[in-house]
Amino acid sequence: LRQQFEWVNERVAAAQPLRFTVGDEFQAAYSDVVSAFRAVLLLRLKFRAMKSAIDQAPAPMSKQQVRIGLSYGEISVFQEDREPYGQSGEAWWNARKAIEHAEGPRSQHNEPLSSLTGVHGPDVRLTAMTNAFWLAIDQVLFRMDRTDVEITLAMLTGRKQVEIAVMLGLSQPVISRRAKRNGVFTVLKVLEELAGIP
């Protein structure tokens, strides 16, 4: 899991890089929305790739997923030179509530199993809109198979379709068709649209 964090940290600049805190909990902080959302997408995709590999592996390997809570605002860090370090502040507590939001619907009737990302913040309308956004993105990621995940990760990190085809042992037209049909271009377009917000 630490390797996945390091992989994302190398590709997305962070005010506070992804790292474990206590137990299986982890935290990160970003200075802008695009970086935060990009990091979340990359991390979610890396976990999807791991889960696909585990699903295909012989027992008794555990199957894990990652729940992510997002917020914004002030964070206080206690004893920054110590690990695991303690945190508090509006953003920290709201992110905790966001994780609870992400977990809640999964056990309820008629709620999507794909919901793994939650947002909580002081602006009620912004929170509702962002949760709706992540609900849709989570569903796109949920429906991807391992090949789609690998294509998305490769495209998000700047690989060309021809390179990806060679890497995966497929033809370039197959890569293009999958990207159009299975949500790959959707994820790329989402980040492009977010980057255009002033």
Coordinates of C-alpha atoms in Angstrom, one line a residue:
L1 CA 0.0 0.0 0.0
R2 CA 2.9 2.3 0.8
Q3 CA 4.2 1.7 -2.7
Q4 CA 0.9 3.0 -4.2
F5 CA 1.1 6.1 -2.1
E6 CA 4.7 6.8 -3.3
W7 CA 3.6 6.2 -6.9
V8 CA 0.9 8.8 -6.6
N9 CA 3.2 11.2 -4.6
E10 CA 5.7 11.1 -7.5
R11 CA 3.0 12.2 -9.9
V12 CA 0.9 14.8 -8.0
A13 CA 2.5 17.7 -6.1
A14 CA 1.1 17.7 -2.5
A15 CA 1.3 20.2 0.4
Q16 CA 1.3 17.0 2.5
P17 CA 2.1 13.8 0.6
L18 CA 0.1 10.7 1.0
R19 CA 1.2 8.7 4.0
F20 CA -0.1 6.4 6.8
T21 CA -1.1 7.8 10.1
V22 CA -2.6 5.3 12.5
G23 CA -3.5 1.7 11.5
D24 CA -4.7 1.5 8.0
E25 CA -5.7 5.2 7.9
F26 CA -3.8 7.7 5.6
Q27 CA -3.9 11.4 4.9
A28 CA -2.7 13.9 2.3
A29 CA -3.3 17.6 1.6
Y30 CA -3.3 19.5 -1.7
S31 CA -3.3 23.2 -2.5
D32 CA -5.9 23.0 -5.3
V33 CA -8.9 20.9 -6.2
V34 CA -7.5 19.5 -9.5
S35 CA -4.4 18.1 -7.7
A36 CA -6.6 16.6 -5.0
F37 CA -9.0 15.0 -7.4
R38 CA -6.2 13.8 -9.6
A39 CA -4.5 12.1 -6.6
V40 CA -7.8 10.5 -5.6
L41 CA -8.4 9.2 -9.1
L42 CA -4.9 7.8 -9.4
L43 CA -5.1 6.2 -6.0
R44 CA -8.5 4.7 -6.6
L45 CA -7.3 3.3 -9.9
K46 CA -4.2 1.8 -8.3
F47 CA -6.4 0.1 -5.7
R48 CA -8.7 -1.2 -8.4
A49 CA -5.8 -2.7 -10.2
M50 CA -4.6 -4.3 -6.9
K51 CA -8.1 -5.6 -6.2
S52 CA -8.4 -7.1 -9.7
A53 CA -5.1 -8.9 -9.2
I54 CA -6.2 -10.2 -5.8
D55 CA -9.6 -11.3 -7.2
Q56 CA -7.7 -13.5 -9.7
A57 CA -5.2 -14.8 -7.2
P58 CA -5.6 -18.1 -5.3
A59 CA -7.1 -17.9 -1.8
P60 CA -6.5 -16.9 0.9
M61 CA -5.6 -13.4 -0.2
S62 CA -7.7 -10.6 1.4
K63 CA -9.8 -8.4 -0.8
Q64 CA -9.5 -4.7 0.2
Q65 CA -10.9 -1.4 -1.0
V66 CA -10.1 2.1 -0.2
R67 CA -12.6 4.7 1.2
I68 CA -11.7 8.3 0.8
G69 CA -13.1 11.3 2.6
L70 CA -12.5 14.8 1.1
S71 CA -12.8 18.3 2.6
Y72 CA -11.2 21.7 2.5
G73 CA -10.2 24.4 5.0
E74 CA -7.8 24.7 7.9
I75 CA -5.7 21.9 9.2
S76 CA -3.6 21.9 12.4
V77 CA -0.7 19.5 12.6
F78 CA 0.8 18.4 16.0
Q79 CA 4.4 17.4 16.3
E80 CA 5.1 17.3 12.5
D81 CA 8.5 15.7 13.1
R82 CA 6.8 12.6 14.6
E83 CA 5.1 9.8 12.8
P84 CA 2.3 9.0 13.0
Y85 CA 1.5 12.7 13.6
G86 CA -1.8 14.1 14.9
Q87 CA -4.1 16.5 13.1
S88 CA -7.1 18.5 13.9
G89 CA -9.0 21.5 12.3
E90 CA -12.1 22.0 10.3
A91 CA -10.9 20.2 7.2
W92 CA -9.7 17.2 9.2
W93 CA -12.9 16.7 11.0
N94 CA -15.0 17.2 7.9
A95 CA -12.9 14.6 6.0
R96 CA -13.7 12.2 8.8
K97 CA -17.5 12.9 8.3
A98 CA -17.0 12.4 4.6
I99 CA -15.6 8.9 5.1
E100 CA -18.7 8.0 7.1
H101 CA -20.8 9.4 4.2
A102 CA -19.0 7.2 1.7
E103 CA -19.4 4.1 3.9
G104 CA -23.0 4.6 4.8
P105 CA -24.9 4.0 1.6
R106 CA -23.1 0.7 0.9
S107 CA -25.1 -1.1 3.5
Q108 CA -28.5 0.4 2.6
H109 CA -31.1 -1.0 0.2
N110 CA -31.1 0.4 -3.3
E111 CA -27.8 2.2 -2.8
P112 CA -24.8 1.7 -5.2
L113 CA -22.0 -0.6 -4.1
S114 CA -19.6 1.6 -6.0
S115 CA -19.8 4.5 -3.5
L116 CA -16.3 4.8 -2.0
T117 CA -15.6 8.6 -2.1
G118 CA -17.3 11.1 0.1
V119 CA -17.1 14.9 0.6
H120 CA -18.2 17.0 3.5
G121 CA -17.7 20.7 4.0
P122 CA -19.3 23.9 5.3
D123 CA -21.0 24.8 2.0
V124 CA -24.0 22.5 1.8
R125 CA -24.7 23.0 -1.9
L126 CA -21.0 22.5 -2.9
T127 CA -20.9 19.4 -0.7
A128 CA -24.0 18.0 -2.4
M129 CA -22.8 18.8 -5.9
T130 CA -19.3 17.3 -5.2
N131 CA -20.8 14.1 -3.7
A132 CA -23.0 13.7 -6.8
F133 CA -19.9 14.1 -9.0
W134 CA -18.0 11.5 -7.0
L135 CA -21.0 9.1 -7.0
A136 CA -20.9 9.2 -10.8
I137 CA -17.1 8.8 -11.1
D138 CA -17.1 6.0 -8.6
Q139 CA -19.6 4.1 -10.7
V140 CA -17.4 4.6 -13.8
L141 CA -14.4 3.2 -12.0
F142 CA -16.5 0.4 -10.5
R143 CA -17.5 -0.9 -14.0
M144 CA -13.9 -0.9 -15.3
D145 CA -12.1 -4.2 -15.7
R146 CA -8.4 -4.6 -15.0
T147 CA -7.5 -3.7 -18.7
D148 CA -9.6 -0.5 -18.5
V149 CA -7.9 0.5 -15.3
E150 CA -4.4 -0.1 -16.8
I151 CA -5.4 2.0 -19.9
T152 CA -6.7 4.8 -17.7
L153 CA -3.6 4.9 -15.5
A154 CA -1.3 4.9 -18.5
M155 CA -3.3 7.7 -20.2
L156 CA -3.4 9.8 -17.0
T157 CA 0.4 9.5 -16.8
G158 CA 1.0 10.6 -20.4
R159 CA 1.3 7.4 -22.3
K160 CA 0.2 7.3 -25.9
Q161 CA -2.3 4.7 -27.2
V162 CA 0.3 3.0 -29.3
E163 CA 2.6 2.6 -26.3
I164 CA -0.3 1.3 -24.2
A165 CA -1.2 -1.2 -26.9
V166 CA 2.3 -2.6 -26.9
M167 CA 2.4 -2.7 -23.1
L168 CA -0.9 -4.6 -22.9
G169 CA -0.4 -6.8 -26.0
L170 CA -3.5 -5.3 -27.7
S171 CA -4.0 -3.3 -30.9
Q172 CA -4.3 0.5 -30.9
P173 CA -7.9 0.4 -32.2
V174 CA -8.9 -1.9 -29.3
I175 CA -7.3 0.6 -26.8
S176 CA -9.3 3.4 -28.5
R177 CA -12.6 1.5 -28.5
R178 CA -12.2 0.6 -24.8
A179 CA -11.3 4.2 -23.9
K180 CA -14.5 5.5 -25.7
R181 CA -16.9 2.8 -24.3
N182 CA -15.6 2.0 -20.8
G183 CA -15.1 5.4 -19.2
V184 CA -11.4 6.0 -19.8
F185 CA -12.0 9.2 -21.8
T186 CA -14.7 10.2 -19.3
V187 CA -12.1 10.3 -16.5
L188 CA -9.6 12.2 -18.6
K189 CA -12.3 14.7 -19.6
V190 CA -13.3 15.2 -16.0
L191 CA -9.7 16.3 -15.1
E192 CA -9.5 18.5 -18.2
E193 CA -12.8 20.3 -17.2
L194 CA -11.6 20.7 -13.6
A195 CA -8.3 22.2 -14.8
G196 CA -10.3 24.9 -16.7
I197 CA -11.9 26.2 -13.5
P198 CA -10.4 29.6 -12.7

